[in-house]
mmCIF file of C-alpha atoms in Angstrom:
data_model
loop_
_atom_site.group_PDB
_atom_site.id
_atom_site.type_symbol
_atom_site.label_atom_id
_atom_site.label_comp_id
_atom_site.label_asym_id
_atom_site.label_seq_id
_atom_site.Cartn_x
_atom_site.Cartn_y
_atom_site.Cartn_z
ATOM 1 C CA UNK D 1032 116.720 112.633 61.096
ATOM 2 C CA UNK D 1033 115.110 115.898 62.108
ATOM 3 C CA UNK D 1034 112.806 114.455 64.470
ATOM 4 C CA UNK D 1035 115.482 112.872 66.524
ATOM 5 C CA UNK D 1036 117.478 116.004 66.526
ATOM 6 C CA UNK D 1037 113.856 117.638 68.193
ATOM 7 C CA UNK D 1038 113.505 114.540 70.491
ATOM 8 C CA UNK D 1039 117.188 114.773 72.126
ATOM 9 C CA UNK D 1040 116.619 118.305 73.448
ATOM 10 C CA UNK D 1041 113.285 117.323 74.525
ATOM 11 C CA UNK D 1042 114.929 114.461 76.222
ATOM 12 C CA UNK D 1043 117.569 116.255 77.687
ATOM 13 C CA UNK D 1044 114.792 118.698 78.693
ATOM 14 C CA UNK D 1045 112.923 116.353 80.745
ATOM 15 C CA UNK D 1046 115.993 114.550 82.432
ATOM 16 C CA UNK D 1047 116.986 118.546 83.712
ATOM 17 C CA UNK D 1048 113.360 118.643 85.236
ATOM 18 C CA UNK D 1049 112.981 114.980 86.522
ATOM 19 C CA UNK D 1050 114.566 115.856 90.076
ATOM 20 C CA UNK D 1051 111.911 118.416 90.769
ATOM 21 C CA UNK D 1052 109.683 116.862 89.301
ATOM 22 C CA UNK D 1053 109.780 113.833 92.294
ATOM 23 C CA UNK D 1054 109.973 116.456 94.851
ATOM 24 C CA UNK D 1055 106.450 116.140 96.321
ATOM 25 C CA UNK D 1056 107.272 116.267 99.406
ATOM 26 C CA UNK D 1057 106.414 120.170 100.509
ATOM 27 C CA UNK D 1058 109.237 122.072 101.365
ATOM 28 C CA UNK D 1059 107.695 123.514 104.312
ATOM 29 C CA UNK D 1060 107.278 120.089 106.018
ATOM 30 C CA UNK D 1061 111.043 118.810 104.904
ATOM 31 C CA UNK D 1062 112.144 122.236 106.289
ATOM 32 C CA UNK D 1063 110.243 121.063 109.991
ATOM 33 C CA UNK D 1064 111.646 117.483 109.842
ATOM 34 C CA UNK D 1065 115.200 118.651 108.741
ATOM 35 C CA UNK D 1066 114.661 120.635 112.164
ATOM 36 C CA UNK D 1067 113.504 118.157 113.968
ATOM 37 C CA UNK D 1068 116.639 115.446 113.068
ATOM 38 C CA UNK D 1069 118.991 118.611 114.012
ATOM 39 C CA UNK D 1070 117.204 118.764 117.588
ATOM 40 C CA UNK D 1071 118.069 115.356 117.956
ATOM 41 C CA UNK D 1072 121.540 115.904 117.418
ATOM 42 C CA UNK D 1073 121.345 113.682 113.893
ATOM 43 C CA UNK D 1074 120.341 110.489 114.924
ATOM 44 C CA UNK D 1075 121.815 107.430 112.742
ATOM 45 C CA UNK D 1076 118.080 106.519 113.502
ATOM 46 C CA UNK D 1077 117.092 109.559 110.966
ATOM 47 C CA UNK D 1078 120.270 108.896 108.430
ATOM 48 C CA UNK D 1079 117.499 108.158 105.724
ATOM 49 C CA UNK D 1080 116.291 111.689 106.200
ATOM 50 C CA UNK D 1081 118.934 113.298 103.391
ATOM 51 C CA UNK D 1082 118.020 116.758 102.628
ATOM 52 C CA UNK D 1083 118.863 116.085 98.548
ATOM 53 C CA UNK D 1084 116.041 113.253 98.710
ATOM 54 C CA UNK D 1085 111.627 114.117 98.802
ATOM 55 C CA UNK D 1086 111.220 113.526 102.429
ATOM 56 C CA UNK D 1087 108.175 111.621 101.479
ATOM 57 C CA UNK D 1088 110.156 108.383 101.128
ATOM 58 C CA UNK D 1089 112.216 109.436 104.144
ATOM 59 C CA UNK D 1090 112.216 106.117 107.275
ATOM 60 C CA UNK D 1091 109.125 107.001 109.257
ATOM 61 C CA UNK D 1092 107.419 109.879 107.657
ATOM 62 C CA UNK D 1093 104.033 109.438 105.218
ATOM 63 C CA UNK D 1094 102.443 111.636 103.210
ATOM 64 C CA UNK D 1095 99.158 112.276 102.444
ATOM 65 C CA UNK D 1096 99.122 110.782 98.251
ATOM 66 C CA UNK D 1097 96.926 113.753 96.969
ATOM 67 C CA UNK D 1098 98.207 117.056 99.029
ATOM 68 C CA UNK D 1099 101.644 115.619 100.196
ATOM 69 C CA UNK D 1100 101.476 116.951 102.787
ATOM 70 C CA UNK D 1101 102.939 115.015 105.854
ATOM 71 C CA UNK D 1102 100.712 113.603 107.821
ATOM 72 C CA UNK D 1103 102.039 110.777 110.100
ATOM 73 C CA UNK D 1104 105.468 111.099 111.800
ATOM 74 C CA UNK D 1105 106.555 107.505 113.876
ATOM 75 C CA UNK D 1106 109.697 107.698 115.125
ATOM 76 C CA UNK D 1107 110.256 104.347 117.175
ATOM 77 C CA UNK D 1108 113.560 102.143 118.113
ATOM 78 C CA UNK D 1109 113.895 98.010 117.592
ATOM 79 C CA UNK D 1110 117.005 98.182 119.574
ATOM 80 C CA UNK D 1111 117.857 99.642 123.058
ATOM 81 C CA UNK D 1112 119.791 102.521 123.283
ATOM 82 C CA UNK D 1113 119.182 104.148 120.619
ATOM 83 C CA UNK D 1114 121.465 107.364 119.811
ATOM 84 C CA UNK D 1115 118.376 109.725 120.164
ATOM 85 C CA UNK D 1116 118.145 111.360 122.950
ATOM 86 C CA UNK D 1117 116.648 115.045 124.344
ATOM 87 C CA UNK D 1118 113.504 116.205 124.577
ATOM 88 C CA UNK D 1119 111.079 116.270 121.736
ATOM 89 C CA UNK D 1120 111.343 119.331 119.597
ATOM 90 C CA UNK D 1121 109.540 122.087 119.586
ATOM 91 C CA UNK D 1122 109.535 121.982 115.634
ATOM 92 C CA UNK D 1123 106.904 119.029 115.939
ATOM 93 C CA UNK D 1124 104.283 121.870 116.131
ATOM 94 C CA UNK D 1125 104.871 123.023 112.719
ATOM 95 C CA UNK D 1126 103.491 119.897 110.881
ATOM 96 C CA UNK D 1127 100.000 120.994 110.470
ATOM 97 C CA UNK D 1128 98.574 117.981 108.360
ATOM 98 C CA UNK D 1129 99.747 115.808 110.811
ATOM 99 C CA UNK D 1130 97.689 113.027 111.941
ATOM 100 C CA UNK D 1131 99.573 110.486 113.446
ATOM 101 C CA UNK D 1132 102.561 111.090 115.444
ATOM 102 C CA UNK D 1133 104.570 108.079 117.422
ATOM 103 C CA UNK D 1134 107.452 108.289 119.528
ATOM 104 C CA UNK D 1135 108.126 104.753 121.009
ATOM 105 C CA UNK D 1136 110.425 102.632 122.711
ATOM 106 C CA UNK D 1137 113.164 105.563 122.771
ATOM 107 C CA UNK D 1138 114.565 105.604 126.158
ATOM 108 C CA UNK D 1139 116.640 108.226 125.960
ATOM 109 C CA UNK D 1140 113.833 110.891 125.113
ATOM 110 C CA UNK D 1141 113.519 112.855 127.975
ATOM 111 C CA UNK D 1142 111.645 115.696 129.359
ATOM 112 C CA UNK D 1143 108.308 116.852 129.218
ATOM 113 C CA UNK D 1144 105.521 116.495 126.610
ATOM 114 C CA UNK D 1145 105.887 118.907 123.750
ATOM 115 C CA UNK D 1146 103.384 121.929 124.383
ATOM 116 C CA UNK D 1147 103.281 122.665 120.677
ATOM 117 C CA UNK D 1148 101.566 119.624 120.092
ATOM 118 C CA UNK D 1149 98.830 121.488 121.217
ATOM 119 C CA UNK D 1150 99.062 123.378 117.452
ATOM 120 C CA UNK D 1151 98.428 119.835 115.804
ATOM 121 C CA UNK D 1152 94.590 120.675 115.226
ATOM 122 C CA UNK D 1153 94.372 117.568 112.819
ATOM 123 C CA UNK D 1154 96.114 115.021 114.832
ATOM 124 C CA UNK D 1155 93.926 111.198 115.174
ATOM 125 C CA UNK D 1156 96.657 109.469 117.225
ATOM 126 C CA UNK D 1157 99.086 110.816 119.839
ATOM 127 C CA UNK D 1158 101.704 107.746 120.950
ATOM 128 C CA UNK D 1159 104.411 108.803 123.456
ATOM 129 C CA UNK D 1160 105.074 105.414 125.018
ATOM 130 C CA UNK D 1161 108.013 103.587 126.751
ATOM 131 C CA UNK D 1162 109.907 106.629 126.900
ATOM 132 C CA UNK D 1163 111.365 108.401 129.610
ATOM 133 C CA UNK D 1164 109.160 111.535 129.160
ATOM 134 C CA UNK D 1165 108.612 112.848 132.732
ATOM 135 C CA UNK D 1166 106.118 115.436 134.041
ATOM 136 C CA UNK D 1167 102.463 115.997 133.990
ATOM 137 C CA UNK D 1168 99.809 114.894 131.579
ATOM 138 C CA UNK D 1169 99.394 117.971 129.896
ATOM 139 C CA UNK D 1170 95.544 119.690 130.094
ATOM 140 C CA UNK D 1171 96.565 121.161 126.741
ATOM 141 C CA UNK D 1172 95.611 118.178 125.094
ATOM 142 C CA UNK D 1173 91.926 118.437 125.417
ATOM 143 C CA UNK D 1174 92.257 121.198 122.582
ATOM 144 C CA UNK D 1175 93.093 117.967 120.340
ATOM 145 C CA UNK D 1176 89.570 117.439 119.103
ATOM 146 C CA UNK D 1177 89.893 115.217 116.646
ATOM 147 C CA UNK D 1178 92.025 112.924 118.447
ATOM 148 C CA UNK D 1179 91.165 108.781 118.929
ATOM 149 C CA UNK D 1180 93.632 107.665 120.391
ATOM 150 C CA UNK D 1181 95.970 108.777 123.274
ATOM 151 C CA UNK D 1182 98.798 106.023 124.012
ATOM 152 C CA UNK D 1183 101.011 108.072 127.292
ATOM 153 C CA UNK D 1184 101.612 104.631 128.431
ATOM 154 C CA UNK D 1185 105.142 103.458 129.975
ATOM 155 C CA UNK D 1186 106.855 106.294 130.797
ATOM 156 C CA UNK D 1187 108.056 108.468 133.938
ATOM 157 C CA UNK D 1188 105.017 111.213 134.037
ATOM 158 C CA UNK D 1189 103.786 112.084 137.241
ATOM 159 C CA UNK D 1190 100.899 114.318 139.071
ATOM 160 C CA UNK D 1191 97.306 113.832 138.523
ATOM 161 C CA UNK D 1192 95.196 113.035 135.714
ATOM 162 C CA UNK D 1193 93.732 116.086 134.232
ATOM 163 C CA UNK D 1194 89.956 116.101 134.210
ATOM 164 C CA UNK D 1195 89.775 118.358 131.291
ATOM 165 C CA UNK D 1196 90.333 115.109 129.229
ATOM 166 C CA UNK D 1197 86.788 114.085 128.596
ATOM 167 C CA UNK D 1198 86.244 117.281 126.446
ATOM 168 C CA UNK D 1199 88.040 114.848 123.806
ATOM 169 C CA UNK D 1200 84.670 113.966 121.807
ATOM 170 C CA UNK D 1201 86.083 111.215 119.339
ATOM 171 C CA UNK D 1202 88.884 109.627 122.056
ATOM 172 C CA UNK D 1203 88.473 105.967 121.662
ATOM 173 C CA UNK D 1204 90.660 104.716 123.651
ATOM 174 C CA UNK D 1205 93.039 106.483 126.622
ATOM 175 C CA UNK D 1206 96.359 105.026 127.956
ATOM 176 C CA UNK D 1207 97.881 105.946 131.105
ATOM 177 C CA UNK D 1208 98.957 103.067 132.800
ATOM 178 C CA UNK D 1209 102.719 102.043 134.077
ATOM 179 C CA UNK D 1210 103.633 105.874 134.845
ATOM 180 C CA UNK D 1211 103.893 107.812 138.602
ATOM 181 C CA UNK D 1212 100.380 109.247 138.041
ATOM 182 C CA UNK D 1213 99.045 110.089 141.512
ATOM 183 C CA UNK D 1214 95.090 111.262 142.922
ATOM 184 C CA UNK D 1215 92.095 110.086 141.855
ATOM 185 C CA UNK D 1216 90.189 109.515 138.305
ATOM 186 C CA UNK D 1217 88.510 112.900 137.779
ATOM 187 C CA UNK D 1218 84.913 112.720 138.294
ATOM 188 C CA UNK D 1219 84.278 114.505 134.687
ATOM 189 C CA UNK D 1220 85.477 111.064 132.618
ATOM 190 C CA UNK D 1221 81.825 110.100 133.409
ATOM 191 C CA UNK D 1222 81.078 112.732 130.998
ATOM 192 C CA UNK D 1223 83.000 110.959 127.914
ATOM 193 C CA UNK D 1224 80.482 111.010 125.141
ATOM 194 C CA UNK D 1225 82.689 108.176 123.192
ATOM 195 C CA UNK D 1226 82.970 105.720 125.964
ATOM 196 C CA UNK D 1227 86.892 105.090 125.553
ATOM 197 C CA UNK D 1228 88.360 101.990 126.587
ATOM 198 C CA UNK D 1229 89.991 103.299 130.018
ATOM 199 C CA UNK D 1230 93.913 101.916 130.757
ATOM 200 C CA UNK D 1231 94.823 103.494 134.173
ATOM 201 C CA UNK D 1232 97.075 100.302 135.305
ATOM 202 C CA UNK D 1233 100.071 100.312 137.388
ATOM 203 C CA UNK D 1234 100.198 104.000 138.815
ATOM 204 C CA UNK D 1235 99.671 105.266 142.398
ATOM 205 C CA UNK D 1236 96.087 106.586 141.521
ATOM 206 C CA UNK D 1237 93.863 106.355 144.790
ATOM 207 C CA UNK D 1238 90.580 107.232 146.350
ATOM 208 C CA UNK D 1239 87.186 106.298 145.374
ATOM 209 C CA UNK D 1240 85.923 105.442 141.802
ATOM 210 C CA UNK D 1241 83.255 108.471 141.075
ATOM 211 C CA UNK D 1242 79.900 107.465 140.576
ATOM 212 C CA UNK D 1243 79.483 109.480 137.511
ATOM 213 C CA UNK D 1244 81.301 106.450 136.071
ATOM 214 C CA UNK D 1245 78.123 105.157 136.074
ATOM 215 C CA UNK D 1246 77.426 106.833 133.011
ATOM 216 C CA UNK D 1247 80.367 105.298 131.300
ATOM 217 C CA UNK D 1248 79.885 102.355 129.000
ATOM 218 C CA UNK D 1249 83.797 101.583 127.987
ATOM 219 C CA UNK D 1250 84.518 98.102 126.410
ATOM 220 C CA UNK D 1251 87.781 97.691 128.483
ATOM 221 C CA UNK D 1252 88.404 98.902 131.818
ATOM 222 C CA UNK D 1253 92.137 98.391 133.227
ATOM 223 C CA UNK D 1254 92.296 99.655 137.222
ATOM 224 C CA UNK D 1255 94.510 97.111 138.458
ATOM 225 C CA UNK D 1256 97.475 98.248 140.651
ATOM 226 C CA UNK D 1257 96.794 101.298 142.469
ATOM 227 C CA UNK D 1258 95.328 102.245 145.398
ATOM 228 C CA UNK D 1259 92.117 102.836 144.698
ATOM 229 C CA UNK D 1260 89.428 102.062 147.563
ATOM 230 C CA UNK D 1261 85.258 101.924 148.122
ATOM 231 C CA UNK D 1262 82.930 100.415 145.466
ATOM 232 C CA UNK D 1263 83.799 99.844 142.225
ATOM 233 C CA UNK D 1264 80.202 98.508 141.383
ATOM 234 C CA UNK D 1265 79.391 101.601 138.982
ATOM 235 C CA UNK D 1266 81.477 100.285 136.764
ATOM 236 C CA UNK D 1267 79.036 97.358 135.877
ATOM 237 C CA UNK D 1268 75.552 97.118 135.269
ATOM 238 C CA UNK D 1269 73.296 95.152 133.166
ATOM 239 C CA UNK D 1270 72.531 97.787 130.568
ATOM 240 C CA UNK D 1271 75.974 98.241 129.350
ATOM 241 C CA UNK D 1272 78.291 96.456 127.071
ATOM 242 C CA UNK D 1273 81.973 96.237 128.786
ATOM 243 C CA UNK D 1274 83.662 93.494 127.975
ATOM 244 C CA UNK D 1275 86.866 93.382 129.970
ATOM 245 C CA UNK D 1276 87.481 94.995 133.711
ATOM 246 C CA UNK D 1277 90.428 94.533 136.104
ATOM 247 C CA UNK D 1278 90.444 96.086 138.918
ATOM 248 C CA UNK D 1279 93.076 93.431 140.911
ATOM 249 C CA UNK D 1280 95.424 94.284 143.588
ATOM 250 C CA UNK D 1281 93.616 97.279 144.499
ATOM 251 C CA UNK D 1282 91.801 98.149 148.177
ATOM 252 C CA UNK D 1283 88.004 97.889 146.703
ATOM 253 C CA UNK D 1284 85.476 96.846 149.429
ATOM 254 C CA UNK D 1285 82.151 96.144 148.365
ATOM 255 C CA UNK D 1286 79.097 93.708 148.457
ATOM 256 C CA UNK D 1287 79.874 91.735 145.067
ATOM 257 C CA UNK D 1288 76.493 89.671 145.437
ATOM 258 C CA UNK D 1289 74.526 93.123 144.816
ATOM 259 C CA UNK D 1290 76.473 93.595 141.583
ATOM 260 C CA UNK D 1291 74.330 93.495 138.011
ATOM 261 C CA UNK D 1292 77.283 92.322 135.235
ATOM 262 C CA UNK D 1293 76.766 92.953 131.909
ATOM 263 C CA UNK D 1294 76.281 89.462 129.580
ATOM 264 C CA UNK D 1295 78.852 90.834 127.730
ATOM 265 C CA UNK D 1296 81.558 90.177 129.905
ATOM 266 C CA UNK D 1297 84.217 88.407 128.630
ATOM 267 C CA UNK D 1298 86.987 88.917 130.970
ATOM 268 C CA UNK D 1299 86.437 89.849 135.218
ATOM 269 C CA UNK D 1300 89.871 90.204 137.351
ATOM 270 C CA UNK D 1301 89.188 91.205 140.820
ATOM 271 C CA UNK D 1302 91.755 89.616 142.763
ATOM 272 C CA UNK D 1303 93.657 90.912 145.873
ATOM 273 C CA UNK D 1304 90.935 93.503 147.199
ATOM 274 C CA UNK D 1305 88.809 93.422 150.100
ATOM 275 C CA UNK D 1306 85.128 92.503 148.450
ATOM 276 C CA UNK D 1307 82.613 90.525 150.280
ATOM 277 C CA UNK D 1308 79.195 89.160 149.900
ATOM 278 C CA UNK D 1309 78.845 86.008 147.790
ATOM 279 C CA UNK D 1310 79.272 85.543 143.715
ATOM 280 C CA UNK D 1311 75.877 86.465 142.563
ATOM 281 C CA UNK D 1312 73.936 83.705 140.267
ATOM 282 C CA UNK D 1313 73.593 86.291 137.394
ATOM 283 C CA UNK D 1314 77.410 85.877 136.549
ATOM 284 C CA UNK D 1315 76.112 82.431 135.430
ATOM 285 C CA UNK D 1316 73.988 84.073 132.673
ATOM 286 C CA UNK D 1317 77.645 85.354 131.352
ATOM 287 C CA UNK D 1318 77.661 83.001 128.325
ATOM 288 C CA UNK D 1319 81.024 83.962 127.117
ATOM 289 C CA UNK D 1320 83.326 84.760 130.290
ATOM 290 C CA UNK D 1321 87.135 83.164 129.459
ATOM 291 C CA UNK D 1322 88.660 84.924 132.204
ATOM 292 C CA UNK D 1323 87.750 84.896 135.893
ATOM 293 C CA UNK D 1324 89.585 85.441 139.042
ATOM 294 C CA UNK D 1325 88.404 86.628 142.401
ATOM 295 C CA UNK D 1326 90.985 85.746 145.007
ATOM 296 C CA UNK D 1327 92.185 86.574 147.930
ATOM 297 C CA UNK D 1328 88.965 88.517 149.054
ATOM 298 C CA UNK D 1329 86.339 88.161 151.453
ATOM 299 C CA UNK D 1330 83.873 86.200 149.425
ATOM 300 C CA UNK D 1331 81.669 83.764 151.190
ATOM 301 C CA UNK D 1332 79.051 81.208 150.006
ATOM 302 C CA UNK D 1333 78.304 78.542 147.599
ATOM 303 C CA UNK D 1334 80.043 79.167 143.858
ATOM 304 C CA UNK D 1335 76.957 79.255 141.569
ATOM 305 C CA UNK D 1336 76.403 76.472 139.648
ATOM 306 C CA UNK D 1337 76.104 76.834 135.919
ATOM 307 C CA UNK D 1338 77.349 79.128 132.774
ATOM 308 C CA UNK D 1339 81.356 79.574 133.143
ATOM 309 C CA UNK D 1340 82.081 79.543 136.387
ATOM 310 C CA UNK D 1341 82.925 76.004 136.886
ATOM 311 C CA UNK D 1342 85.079 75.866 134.034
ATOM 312 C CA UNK D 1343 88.112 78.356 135.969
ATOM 313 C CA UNK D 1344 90.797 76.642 137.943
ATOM 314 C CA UNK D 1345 90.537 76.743 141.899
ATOM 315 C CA UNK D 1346 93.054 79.297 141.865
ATOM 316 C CA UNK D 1347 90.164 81.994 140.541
ATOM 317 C CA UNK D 1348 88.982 81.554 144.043
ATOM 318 C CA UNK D 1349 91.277 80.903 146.748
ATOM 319 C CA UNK D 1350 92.045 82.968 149.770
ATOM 320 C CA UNK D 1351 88.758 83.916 150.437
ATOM 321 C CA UNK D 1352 86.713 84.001 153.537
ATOM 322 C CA UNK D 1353 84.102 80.822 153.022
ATOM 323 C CA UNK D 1354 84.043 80.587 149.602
ATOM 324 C CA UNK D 1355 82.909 76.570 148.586
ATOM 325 C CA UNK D 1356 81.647 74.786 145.925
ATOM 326 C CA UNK D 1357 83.200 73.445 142.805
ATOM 327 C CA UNK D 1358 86.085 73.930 141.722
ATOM 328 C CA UNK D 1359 86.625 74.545 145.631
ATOM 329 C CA UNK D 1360 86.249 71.824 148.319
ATOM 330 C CA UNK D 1361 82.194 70.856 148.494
ATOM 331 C CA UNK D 1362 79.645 73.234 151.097
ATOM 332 C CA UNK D 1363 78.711 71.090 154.435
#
C-alpha cells in the first residue's frame, strides 16, 4: 500500500514533465520558423507548424537526431496556387545548422534571393526552383563553401552569371537553366576544382564558350538554347570523362571532324547550329552512345561505319549539307 501511494506522485510527477520533456526541438530555431510562417502571412501550407507542438515533427522541417538542431527546411507546393506568397524572409538567415533548404514549385514567391542566406555557413544544398524569384544570381553565394548543390533553375532571374561561382570548392552540380540569364559563361568556371555537372539551358546566354573550359571535366553539360556562338570543341577531348553534352539550337560553328570525344560519351545533342566538317571515325570507338543527333548543320561526308552510329534514326542527321551514308540515302 505504501509503495503505490510513492508511485502515484511519482507518476503524476512525470506526466507534469512529459511535455517538456518532447520538446527537442530548440527554441531558438522554432522562434526563426514561427517567424518565418508569420512572413508568409500564415500559409495553410505551414498549418502543421503549431507553436504548442516541438517543431521537429512540424511538415517540412528535420532535425539533426543528436543536437536537434534544424537542419533542413523544404518548403515545396503539390498544387498550383498555393496561398504563399512574398518574398522569402529574411528570418531564413537565422537557422545556423541548416543544411538543406528547398523552396519549390511556389509560384507566388516573389522577389529576389534572400541575402541572408549568405549567413548559412553550413548549408550542402540551396533549391530555389520554379518560383517566380526575379533578379540577379547573387555573387554572395560563393561565401557558401560547403555547398553541393545549387538548383536556381525555373524561375524569372535575370543579368549575368557571376564568375565568382567557381570559388564553390565542393559544388557538384550547378543549375541555371530556364531563367532570363543574359552574357556569357564566365571564363573563371574553368577554374572549378569539383568539375560540376553544368545546366545553363534555356536562357539568353551568348558569346563564345572560354577556352579555359578546357580544363573542365563535368559529367553533364546542358548549353542548349541560347545564343552562344564559335567552337564549342573545348568542351570534349579524349582525356576526360563527360558523359552527356547538349549544346542544340545554339549558333556554334566549328570543324566537328577535328573533334577528340571522350569514350565515355553516352549522350551527344548538337542539333540546329552551324558545324561543319564531317563526323569523325573516333565517335565509332563510343561503345556506349544511346543518344545522338546532329541535324540541321553543315555536316558533309560519309557517316562512319561502325560502333553506334548506325543504330540512330535518319532524323539524327537530316538537314545537313552532304551528309550520306546509312541511315541516310547511300554516297555515289
Amino acid at each position: 500500500m505504501a509503495t503505490n501511494m510513492i508511485m502515484i506522485p511519482f507518476c503524476f510527477l512525470l506526466m507534469l514533465l512529459s511535455p517538456a520533456l518532447s520538446q527537442r526541438c530548440n527554441p531558438q530555431d522554432k522562434k526563426v520558423l514561427l517567424q518565418i510562417k508569420k512572413d508568409f502571412n500564415n500559409p495553410y501550407l505551414l498549418a502543421s507548424w503549431n507553436p504548442d507542438t516541438d517543431c521537429c515533427d512540424w511538415y517540412t522541417v528535420t532535425c539533426d537526431t543528436k543536437t536537434h538542431r534544424v537542419n533542413s527546411l523544404v518548403i515545396l507546393s503539390s498544387v498550383p496556387n498555393t496561398n504563399l506568397s512574398g518574398h522569402i524572409p529574411p528570418s531564413v538567415g537565422d537557422l545556423p545548422y541548416l543544411e538543406n533548404l528547398e523552396f519549390h514549385k511556389l509560384s507566388n514567391l516573389t522577389g529576389p534571393v534572400q541575402p541572408t542566406i549568405a549567413k548559412l555557413a553550413r548549408l550542402k544544398t540551396l533549391t530555389i526552383s520554379w518560383t517566380n524569384v526575379s533578379g540577379p544570381v547573387p555573387a554572395f553565394l560563393a561565401q557558401l563553401k560547403n555547398l553541393s548543390f545549387l538548383d536556381l533553375s525555373f524561375n524569372s532571374l535575370s543579368g549575368t552569371i557571376p564568375p565568382s561561382l567557381y570559388q564553390l570548392p565542393n559544388l557538384l552540380s550547378l543549375r541555371l537553366d530556364r531563367n532570363r540569364l543574359t552574357g556569357p559563361i564566365p571564363a573563371s568556371f574553368g577554374s572549378f576544382r569539383s568539375n560540376p555537372d553544368l545546366y545553363l539551358s534555356h536562357n539568353q546566354l551568348s558569346g563564345t564558350i572560354p577556352t579555359s573550359l578546357k580544363n573542365l571535366n563535368s559529367n553533364r553539360i546542358d548549353l542548349s538554347r541560347n545564343k552562344f556562338e564559335g567552337d564549342a570543341s573545348v568542351l570534349f577531348g579524349p582525356n576526360k570523362t563527360t558523359q552527356i553534352v547538349d549544346l542544340s539550337r545554339n549558333s556554334f560553328a566549328f570543324d566537328l571532324s577535328k573533334v577528340q570525344f571522350p569514350r565515355s560519351l553516352i549522350s551527344l545533342d548538337l542539333n540546329h547550329n552551324k558545324i561543319y566538317g564531317s563526323i569523325p571515325a573516333g565517335l565509332t570507338a563510343v561503345d556506349f552512345l544511346q543518344g545522338f543527333n546532329v541535324s540541321y548543320n553543315r555536316l558533309c561526308g560519309q557517316i562512319p561505319v561502325g560502333g553506334r552510329l548506325q543504330s540512330f534514326g535518319a532524323d539524327s542527321y537530316f538537314h545537313n549539307k552532304c551528309l550520306c551514308g546509312s541511315p541516310l540515302p547511300s554516297c555515289n
